[in-house]
């Protein structure tokens, strides 16, 4: 794939974010006074390789998300598009894919709940797809030892340990995940299982998925504690970068 390949990002932001508690959908929660979604959009648009960002909004919330984008400063060199999503994450990503214009060769899929991804991580994923990988995921080695268990029938009950996987072989996967466009479209057309990330759909096609280094600041904001951590990262960036 040539260095002239055009890249688009699809951000599925139609979920409600139950684990953060009641209120606005998770992607619209404020982080340092700015909706998390805007932080995520800016993080993707920070890459000069990204020419289009497609935000997949809640089915009834596309107008609200469009207004949100209009109200915040975004890079002028990047195009932005809002489309309504579906009931599931997969349906929403598919809606984003369907909205892509011709001429896009590389597609990144990014969680709106990962608002602080550094641009070097975004560029690293794009570069690996340009170099020929059909699917690329950024990931980090897990900090904790991981146990495989037999899940309890009742949440909170003790669970028997089945195995302790070798930590050196494990990676905690982040986003943006990057794909050759045709590969991702084929995966969405042919894989119907409910999956938590798009790379596993490509795995089911029998195609290789490669891992590139992720970043500790690309964490997912899921719980109230994550919001505190994200605020602290932003405060440190402001102190260091003067913004």
XYZ file of N, CA and C in Angstrom:
729
model
N 0.850 -1.187 0.000
C 0.000 0.000 0.000
C 0.892 1.245 0.000
N 0.585 2.213 -0.825
C 1.493 3.342 -1.010
C 1.344 4.358 0.118
N 2.332 5.233 0.215
C 2.288 6.283 1.235
C 1.208 7.312 0.900
N 0.645 7.217 -0.324
C -0.424 8.136 -0.708
C -1.796 7.622 -0.273
N -1.835 6.433 0.351
C -3.106 5.862 0.791
C -3.843 6.848 1.695
N -5.133 7.015 1.433
C -5.934 7.929 2.246
C -6.551 7.174 3.412
N -6.553 7.825 4.566
C -7.007 7.184 5.793
C -8.227 7.901 6.363
N -9.214 7.103 6.789
C -10.384 7.627 7.505
C -10.470 6.921 8.848
N -11.100 7.593 9.815
C -11.345 7.007 11.135
C -12.844 6.913 11.359
N -13.291 5.764 11.861
C -14.683 5.604 12.287
C -14.686 5.549 13.814
N -15.470 6.428 14.436
C -15.592 6.441 15.901
C -17.028 6.077 16.270
N -17.268 4.824 16.685
C -18.618 4.479 17.137
C -18.874 5.113 18.502
N -19.860 6.003 18.573
C -20.135 6.740 19.814
C -21.625 6.681 20.137
N -22.244 5.550 19.825
C -23.688 5.430 20.021
C -24.055 4.758 21.336
N -23.038 4.252 22.107
C -23.330 3.540 23.348
C -23.658 4.485 24.489
N -24.269 3.916 25.544
C -24.703 4.746 26.671
C -23.705 4.775 27.811
N -22.769 3.831 27.894
C -21.760 3.876 28.952
C -22.331 3.634 30.329
N -22.989 2.497 30.500
C -23.695 2.183 31.736
C -22.761 2.214 32.948
N -21.507 1.764 32.789
C -20.621 1.633 33.945
C -20.205 2.969 34.545
N -20.383 4.052 33.804
C -20.095 5.377 34.378
C -21.308 5.934 35.112
N -22.403 5.173 35.151
C -23.584 5.616 35.878
C -24.578 6.343 34.985
N -25.669 6.812 35.587
C -26.735 7.448 34.792
C -26.292 8.796 34.234
N -27.085 9.308 33.311
C -26.761 10.622 32.735
C -26.545 10.531 31.246
N -25.702 11.424 30.744
C -25.449 11.517 29.308
C -24.721 10.270 28.818
N -24.857 9.945 27.518
C -24.029 8.866 26.966
C -22.558 9.118 27.270
N -21.816 8.037 27.481
C -20.424 8.161 27.929
C -19.609 9.104 27.038
N -19.794 8.982 25.725
C -18.982 9.784 24.805
C -19.233 11.280 24.958
N -20.385 11.648 25.535
C -20.717 13.069 25.667
C -20.407 13.601 27.062
N -19.883 12.739 27.946
C -19.494 13.198 29.278
C -18.354 14.198 29.166
N -18.359 15.177 30.040
C -17.317 16.207 30.005
C -16.036 15.702 30.643
N -14.940 16.025 30.008
C -13.606 15.744 30.532
C -12.850 17.063 30.460
N -12.549 17.619 31.611
C -11.928 18.944 31.667
C -12.785 19.984 30.925
N -14.108 19.837 31.052
C -15.031 20.812 30.467
C -15.369 20.593 29.010
N -14.739 19.605 28.371
C -14.985 19.317 26.952
C -15.474 17.872 26.823
N -16.513 17.608 26.013
C -17.006 16.225 25.891
C -15.890 15.266 25.473
N -15.924 14.076 26.066
C -14.911 13.068 25.779
C -14.805 12.807 24.277
N -15.948 12.811 23.603
C -15.949 12.556 22.161
C -15.087 13.574 21.413
N -15.164 14.844 21.811
C -14.369 15.879 21.138
C -12.886 15.620 21.347
N -12.503 15.230 22.556
C -11.097 14.863 22.805
C -10.674 13.732 21.864
N -11.543 12.712 21.723
C -11.205 11.557 20.885
C -11.093 11.956 19.413
N -12.005 12.802 18.949
C -11.968 13.278 17.565
C -10.680 14.064 17.310
N -10.335 14.940 18.245
C -9.106 15.733 18.088
C -7.872 14.831 18.080
N -7.895 13.780 18.904
C -6.748 12.863 18.963
C -6.537 12.183 17.611
N -7.635 11.821 16.937
C -7.519 11.178 15.626
C -7.109 12.190 14.559
N -7.713 13.370 14.608
C -7.426 14.394 13.598
C -6.027 14.990 13.762
N -5.396 14.732 14.898
C -4.030 15.224 15.102
C -3.047 14.579 14.131
N -3.407 13.394 13.613
C -2.541 12.730 12.637
C -2.734 13.368 11.263
N -1.639 13.782 10.652
C -1.726 14.408 9.329
C -2.136 13.396 8.255
N -2.041 12.110 8.587
C -2.431 11.075 7.620
C -3.955 10.908 7.548
N -4.672 11.401 8.556
C -6.130 11.204 8.628
C -6.835 12.324 7.875
N -7.592 11.956 6.826
C -8.273 12.995 6.046
C -9.763 13.110 6.383
N -10.319 12.092 7.046
C -11.755 12.097 7.355
C -11.988 11.374 8.676
N -12.833 11.963 9.530
C -13.272 11.301 10.762
C -14.802 11.175 10.694
N -15.291 9.936 10.781
C -16.730 9.666 10.775
C -17.151 9.329 12.199
N -18.053 10.139 12.753
C -18.559 9.880 14.101
C -19.928 9.227 13.968
N -20.066 8.053 14.578
C -21.339 7.335 14.520
C -22.095 7.649 15.804
N -23.164 8.427 15.671
C -23.880 8.982 16.819
C -24.992 8.040 17.280
N -25.519 8.258 18.512
C -26.734 7.538 18.909
C -27.828 7.764 17.866
N -28.666 6.756 17.598
C -29.653 6.864 16.506
C -30.479 8.151 16.546
N -30.846 8.601 17.751
C -31.655 9.820 17.854
C -30.804 11.061 18.139
N -29.477 10.885 18.169
C -28.638 11.988 18.631
C -27.696 12.568 17.598
N -27.906 12.272 16.310
C -26.974 12.752 15.285
C -26.933 14.284 15.229
N -28.085 14.919 15.355
C -28.128 16.393 15.285
C -27.365 17.001 16.459
N -27.521 16.398 17.641
C -26.822 16.899 18.827
C -25.305 16.773 18.650
N -24.855 15.662 18.086
C -23.415 15.466 17.892
C -22.890 16.440 16.832
N -23.665 16.679 15.775
C -23.249 17.664 14.757
C -23.073 19.048 15.384
N -24.022 19.428 16.247
C -23.938 20.718 16.936
C -22.696 20.772 17.808
N -22.423 19.659 18.483
C -21.248 19.548 19.349
C -19.964 19.817 18.560
N -19.856 19.197 17.382
C -18.659 19.387 16.549
C -18.544 20.836 16.093
N -19.683 21.437 15.755
C -19.667 22.836 15.304
C -19.236 23.782 16.416
N -19.500 23.375 17.676
C -19.227 24.250 18.812
C -17.778 24.184 19.298
N -17.005 23.251 18.769
C -15.632 23.084 19.244
C -14.635 23.205 18.089
N -13.491 23.768 18.396
C -12.464 23.967 17.367
C -11.865 22.616 16.969
N -11.868 22.344 15.670
C -11.303 21.106 15.131
C -10.358 21.463 13.981
N -9.362 20.616 13.698
C -8.410 20.933 12.614
C -9.115 21.123 11.266
N -8.751 22.181 10.570
C -9.433 22.502 9.308
C -9.018 21.577 8.174
N -7.844 20.940 8.307
C -7.392 20.077 7.200
C -8.149 18.746 7.151
N -8.947 18.450 8.198
C -9.651 17.168 8.300
C -11.138 17.376 8.054
N -11.760 16.454 7.320
C -13.214 16.482 7.138
C -13.878 15.674 8.250
N -15.098 16.105 8.633
C -15.847 15.416 9.687
C -17.250 15.107 9.188
N -17.737 13.930 9.565
C -19.042 13.475 9.101
C -19.720 12.784 10.272
N -21.015 13.057 10.479
C -21.780 12.399 11.543
C -22.871 11.563 10.905
N -22.957 10.283 11.305
C -24.013 9.408 10.803
C -24.684 8.723 12.001
N -25.984 8.389 11.872
C -26.648 7.685 12.980
C -26.196 6.231 13.049
N -26.069 5.715 14.267
C -25.592 4.351 14.467
C -26.715 3.356 14.642
N -26.329 2.142 15.036
C -27.295 1.071 15.233
C -27.397 0.679 16.693
N -28.047 -0.447 16.933
C -28.243 -0.921 18.301
C -26.961 -1.491 18.899
N -26.133 -2.117 18.076
C -24.903 -2.732 18.572
C -23.689 -1.969 18.043
N -22.552 -2.218 18.677
C -21.310 -1.587 18.221
C -21.011 -1.990 16.779
N -21.231 -3.285 16.468
C -20.960 -3.765 15.116
C -21.808 -3.025 14.076
N -23.095 -2.855 14.392
C -23.982 -2.135 13.463
C -23.501 -0.693 13.279
N -23.009 -0.106 14.363
C -22.545 1.281 14.279
C -21.284 1.401 13.430
N -20.335 0.472 13.627
C -19.118 0.500 12.798
C -19.491 0.291 11.330
N -20.416 -0.615 11.079
C -20.852 -0.873 9.702
C -21.470 0.390 9.089
N -22.259 1.121 9.895
C -22.853 2.376 9.395
C -21.753 3.380 9.039
N -20.698 3.415 9.843
C -19.570 4.300 9.548
C -18.845 3.887 8.285
N -18.657 2.586 8.112
C -18.003 2.075 6.897
C -18.825 2.409 5.657
N -20.142 2.242 5.769
C -21.024 2.504 4.625
C -20.981 3.971 4.199
N -20.608 4.853 5.131
C -20.597 6.289 4.838
C -19.288 6.761 4.216
N -18.289 5.869 4.129
C -16.981 6.299 3.610
C -17.038 6.541 2.110
N -16.411 7.617 1.643
C -16.367 7.886 0.207
C -15.354 6.992 -0.489
N -15.378 6.936 -1.827
C -14.326 6.224 -2.556
C -12.978 6.874 -2.283
N -11.913 6.130 -2.515
C -10.577 6.696 -2.380
C -9.963 6.535 -1.007
N -10.723 6.021 -0.051
C -10.174 5.719 1.280
C -9.663 4.285 1.249
N -8.385 4.084 1.564
C -7.786 2.744 1.516
C -7.579 2.138 2.901
N -7.383 3.020 3.903
C -7.102 2.573 5.265
C -8.204 3.111 6.171
N -8.716 2.231 7.039
C -9.759 2.634 7.986
C -9.284 2.320 9.399
N -9.356 3.325 10.268
C -9.117 3.103 11.685
C -10.466 3.079 12.395
N -10.593 2.215 13.390
C -11.786 2.202 14.236
C -11.320 2.543 15.643
N -11.930 3.574 16.232
C -11.445 4.094 17.508
C -12.577 4.229 18.516
N -12.307 3.831 19.756
C -13.281 3.991 20.838
C -13.375 5.449 21.250
N -14.595 5.977 21.296
C -14.784 7.347 21.786
C -14.346 7.464 23.241
N -14.346 6.346 23.959
C -13.980 6.353 25.379
C -12.469 6.279 25.599
N -11.686 6.394 24.523
C -10.224 6.510 24.655
C -9.826 7.893 24.133
N -10.022 8.925 24.960
C -9.893 10.301 24.462
C -8.473 10.838 24.380
N -7.495 10.120 24.946
C -6.167 10.719 25.120
C -5.066 10.002 24.347
N -5.411 9.296 23.284
C -4.406 8.553 22.517
C -3.387 9.513 21.893
N -2.098 9.306 22.133
C -1.087 10.175 21.513
C -1.031 9.965 19.994
N -0.672 11.026 19.283
C -0.660 10.961 17.823
C 0.359 9.932 17.311
N 1.438 9.710 18.035
C 2.429 8.723 17.594
C 1.823 7.322 17.517
N 0.901 7.021 18.409
C 0.230 5.714 18.381
C -0.647 5.600 17.137
N -1.383 6.665 16.840
C -2.237 6.687 15.641
C -1.386 6.482 14.388
N -0.293 7.242 14.302
C 0.582 7.146 13.131
C 1.232 5.760 13.014
N 1.568 5.164 14.161
C 2.185 3.836 14.137
C 1.260 2.777 13.578
N -0.022 2.877 13.920
C -1.020 1.930 13.398
C -1.164 2.113 11.886
N -1.291 3.368 11.448
C -1.449 3.648 10.013
C -0.240 3.125 9.234
N 0.945 3.368 9.765
C 2.174 2.951 9.083
C 2.216 1.435 8.899
N 1.782 0.693 9.912
C 1.808 -0.777 9.822
C 0.830 -1.286 8.774
N -0.324 -0.610 8.622
C -1.264 -1.007 7.552
C -0.659 -0.660 6.191
N -0.047 0.515 6.096
C 0.613 0.902 4.834
C 1.694 -0.102 4.441
N 2.338 -0.679 5.450
C 3.410 -1.640 5.182
C 2.882 -3.020 4.814
N 1.553 -3.179 4.778
C 0.995 -4.427 4.256
C 0.183 -5.273 5.206
N 0.079 -4.904 6.480
C -0.722 -5.704 7.411
C -2.210 -5.440 7.165
N -3.030 -6.501 7.029
C -4.463 -6.270 6.804
C -5.186 -5.734 8.037
N -4.633 -6.032 9.244
C -5.248 -5.548 10.477
C -4.157 -5.315 11.513
N -4.272 -4.195 12.233
C -3.234 -3.786 13.193
C -3.913 -3.319 14.471
N -3.409 -3.799 15.619
C -3.938 -3.330 16.896
C -2.791 -2.808 17.761
N -2.980 -1.644 18.396
C -2.002 -1.204 19.382
C -2.291 -1.926 20.697
N -1.256 -2.305 21.421
C -1.469 -3.065 22.651
C -0.284 -2.912 23.579
N -0.525 -3.197 24.860
C 0.511 -3.164 25.883
C 0.549 -4.496 26.615
N 1.715 -4.903 27.103
C 1.758 -6.082 27.984
C 0.940 -5.791 29.241
N 0.159 -6.759 29.743
C -0.616 -6.493 30.959
C 0.302 -6.283 32.160
N -0.041 -5.340 33.017
C 0.774 -5.070 34.207
C 0.548 -6.135 35.276
N -0.645 -6.722 35.270
C -0.998 -7.695 36.293
C -0.875 -9.117 35.760
N -0.650 -10.066 36.666
C -0.792 -11.472 36.305
C -2.270 -11.732 36.024
N -2.564 -12.499 34.967
C -3.946 -12.760 34.570
C -4.284 -14.217 34.885
N -5.458 -14.445 35.461
C -5.934 -15.799 35.755
C -7.135 -16.121 34.871
N -7.154 -17.329 34.344
C -8.343 -17.827 33.660
C -9.180 -18.569 34.697
N -10.484 -18.236 34.779
C -11.329 -18.818 35.816
C -12.566 -19.472 35.218
N -13.218 -20.257 36.027
C -14.551 -20.757 35.696
C -15.532 -19.732 36.258
N -16.248 -18.984 35.399
C -17.084 -17.888 35.912
C -18.141 -18.389 36.898
N -18.365 -17.601 37.954
C -19.366 -17.944 38.954
C -20.768 -17.769 38.392
N -21.671 -18.646 38.824
C -23.072 -18.535 38.384
C -23.699 -17.268 38.965
N -23.248 -16.885 40.176
C -23.765 -15.680 40.841
C -22.621 -14.673 40.947
N -22.780 -13.465 40.381
C -21.707 -12.468 40.445
C -21.268 -12.223 41.888
N -19.947 -12.155 42.080
C -19.422 -11.898 43.411
C -19.040 -13.148 44.177
N -19.502 -14.314 43.721
C -19.140 -15.574 44.370
C -17.696 -15.944 44.008
N -16.996 -16.718 44.872
C -15.631 -17.157 44.526
C -15.618 -17.968 43.227
N -14.548 -17.774 42.450
C -14.438 -18.456 41.151
C -13.176 -19.309 41.124
N -13.289 -20.590 40.755
C -12.094 -21.435 40.692
C -11.163 -21.026 39.547
N -9.853 -21.006 39.828
C -8.857 -20.710 38.797
C -8.639 -21.957 37.947
N -8.682 -21.773 36.636
C -8.486 -22.876 35.697
C -7.038 -22.914 35.206
N -6.460 -21.720 34.960
C -5.098 -21.666 34.421
C -4.520 -20.275 34.644
N -3.194 -20.178 34.574
C -2.494 -18.895 34.622
C -1.718 -18.744 33.319
N -2.281 -17.992 32.356
C -1.582 -17.826 31.078
C -0.232 -17.156 31.272
N 0.708 -17.483 30.400
C 2.042 -16.887 30.454
C 1.950 -15.415 30.064
N 2.304 -14.538 30.996
C 2.077 -13.108 30.790
C 2.850 -12.569 29.589
N 4.007 -13.126 29.305
C 4.826 -12.639 28.188
C 4.104 -12.790 26.848
N 3.120 -13.694 26.785
C 2.384 -13.924 25.530
C 1.091 -13.113 25.447
N 0.765 -12.357 26.489
C -0.508 -11.643 26.531
C -0.309 -10.162 26.217
N -1.319 -9.567 25.612
C -1.320 -8.134 25.350
C -2.722 -7.581 25.632
N -2.764 -6.409 26.251
C -4.028 -5.708 26.459
C -4.235 -4.765 25.270
N -5.297 -5.000 24.534
C -5.502 -4.321 23.245
C -6.187 -2.965 23.437
N -5.744 -1.988 22.641
C -6.303 -0.638 22.674
C -6.880 -0.287 21.293
N -7.204 0.964 21.112
C -7.574 1.487 19.794
C -6.818 2.813 19.619
N -6.691 3.318 18.365
C -7.381 2.884 17.151
C -6.810 1.586 16.583
N -7.712 0.739 16.108
C -7.299 -0.438 15.346
C -7.355 -0.066 13.865
N -6.361 -0.539 13.111
C -6.247 -0.122 11.712
C -6.452 -1.285 10.760
N -7.046 -0.995 9.597
C -7.393 -2.047 8.648
C -7.241 -1.577 7.205
N -6.874 -2.523 6.365
C -7.097 -2.354 4.942
C -8.611 -2.281 4.746
N -9.091 -1.263 4.058
C -10.540 -1.038 3.974
C -11.305 -2.258 3.458
N -10.822 -2.845 2.375
C -11.544 -3.980 1.778
C -11.638 -5.148 2.758
N -10.585 -5.354 3.550
C -10.573 -6.441 4.527
C -11.634 -6.205 5.599
N -11.705 -4.977 6.111
C -12.671 -4.684 7.169
C -14.103 -4.785 6.653
N -14.343 -4.312 5.440
C -15.683 -4.424 4.849
C -16.070 -5.898 4.717
N -15.122 -6.709 4.250
C -15.409 -8.150 4.100
C -15.701 -8.798 5.443
N -14.957 -8.400 6.463
C -15.185 -8.952 7.804
C -16.592 -8.622 8.292
N -17.025 -7.376 8.068
C -18.359 -6.978 8.530
C -19.465 -7.626 7.702
N -19.155 -7.978 6.480
C -20.162 -8.655 5.649
C -20.309 -10.128 5.997
N -19.228 -10.741 6.509
C -19.251 -12.200 6.648
C -19.251 -12.720 8.087
N -18.881 -11.881 9.060
C -18.846 -12.346 10.455
C -20.065 -11.789 11.186
N -20.886 -12.671 11.713
C -22.122 -12.223 12.364
C -22.074 -12.400 13.883
N -21.029 -13.076 14.400
C -20.929 -13.232 15.853
C -20.803 -11.866 16.521
N -21.256 -11.800 17.779
C -21.109 -10.563 18.546
C -19.679 -10.509 19.076
N -18.888 -9.550 18.601
C -17.482 -9.455 19.014
C -17.235 -8.090 19.655
N -16.181 -8.029 20.466
C -15.903 -6.783 21.183
C -14.920 -5.884 20.436
N -14.215 -6.433 19.444
C -13.357 -5.558 18.639
C -13.313 -6.059 17.201
N -12.990 -5.125 16.308
C -13.042 -5.432 14.875
C -11.926 -6.367 14.445
N -10.796 -6.329 15.149
C -9.685 -7.209 14.783
C -10.071 -8.670 14.923
N -10.919 -8.999 15.942
C -11.312 -10.404 16.076
C -12.149 -10.867 14.889
N -12.854 -9.950 14.234
C -13.615 -10.311 13.034
C -12.657 -10.687 11.905
N -11.564 -9.933 11.789
C -10.565 -10.242 10.758
C -9.876 -11.566 11.081
N -9.627 -11.822 12.371
C -9.064 -13.117 12.783
C -9.956 -14.257 12.311
N -11.273 -14.067 12.423
C -12.207 -15.123 12.019
C -12.173 -15.376 10.519
N -11.697 -14.390 9.764
C -11.525 -14.615 8.313
C -10.259 -15.430 8.033
N -9.448 -15.653 9.076
C -8.197 -16.391 8.895
C -7.049 -15.518 8.416
N -7.212 -14.200 8.514
C -6.162 -13.281 8.058
C -5.299 -12.843 9.237
N -4.037 -12.476 8.978
C -3.162 -12.089 10.084
C -3.539 -10.741 10.683
N -3.415 -10.662 12.003
C -3.566 -9.414 12.745
C -2.252 -9.202 13.487
N -1.673 -8.008 13.371
C -0.402 -7.756 14.051
C -0.584 -6.704 15.142
N 0.288 -6.782 16.142
C 0.263 -5.854 17.263
C 1.423 -4.873 17.134
N 1.133 -3.589 17.362
C 2.179 -2.565 17.454
C 2.097 -1.964 18.858
N 3.165 -1.296 19.311
C 3.135 -0.775 20.677
C 2.002 0.223 20.895
N 1.256 0.019 21.984
C 0.242 0.977 22.392
C 0.869 2.015 23.314
N 0.012 2.709 24.068
C 0.518 3.746 24.968
C -0.334 3.762 26.234
N 0.320 4.018 27.370
C -0.413 3.991 28.644
C -1.504 5.061 28.708
N -1.390 6.128 27.898
C -2.417 7.173 27.921
C -3.586 6.876 26.978
N -3.530 5.728 26.313
C -4.638 5.328 25.434
C -5.659 4.479 26.190
N -5.698 4.619 27.524
C -6.612 3.801 28.324
C -8.069 4.190 28.067
N -8.959 3.253 28.418
C -10.393 3.439 28.188
C -11.037 4.034 29.436
N -11.790 5.099 29.254
C -12.490 5.731 30.368
C -13.831 5.019 30.545
N -13.877 4.151 31.545
C -15.055 3.315 31.762
C -15.679 3.564 33.129
N -14.838 3.781 34.134
C -15.311 3.942 35.508
C -14.989 5.359 35.995
N -15.656 5.793 37.074
C -15.363 7.137 37.614
C -13.881 7.359 37.907
N -13.171 6.310 38.360
C -11.740 6.450 38.634
C -10.961 6.807 37.365
N -11.403 6.263 36.209
C -10.730 6.560 34.940
C -10.866 8.046 34.585
N -12.017 8.631 34.937
C -12.211 10.063 34.673
C -11.188 10.892 35.452
N -10.950 10.500 36.718
C -9.949 11.213 37.524
C -8.571 11.103 36.895
N -8.237 9.906 36.427
C -6.931 9.686 35.797
C -6.807 10.514 34.516
N -7.882 10.542 33.720
C -7.863 11.316 32.469
C -7.687 12.810 32.752
N -8.370 13.315 33.789
C -8.211 14.726 34.169
C -6.758 15.014 34.552
N -6.145 14.058 35.264
C -4.751 14.250 35.692
C -3.808 14.274 34.492
N -4.055 13.398 33.500
C -3.222 13.387 32.286
C -3.354 14.725 31.550
N -4.587 15.220 31.428
C -4.800 16.496 30.742
C -4.124 17.640 31.487
N -4.194 17.611 32.819
C -3.547 18.672 33.610
C -2.040 18.659 33.395
N -1.465 17.449 33.342
C -0.022 17.353 33.112
C 0.335 17.834 31.708
N -0.494 17.497 30.726
C -0.223 17.961 29.352
C -0.285 19.479 29.272
N -1.273 20.071 29.950
C -1.379 21.533 29.929
C -0.151 22.167 30.551
N 0.318 21.584 31.653
C 1.505 22.120 32.325
C 2.747 21.999 31.452
N 2.835 20.875 30.713
C 4.028 20.626 29.892
C 3.975 21.377 28.558
N 2.776 21.436 27.961
C 2.648 21.961 26.598
C 2.090 23.377 26.557
N 1.581 23.840 27.692
C 1.054 25.191 27.720
C -0.276 25.346 27.033
N -1.080 24.235 26.973
C -2.443 24.417 26.420
C -3.445 23.856 27.378
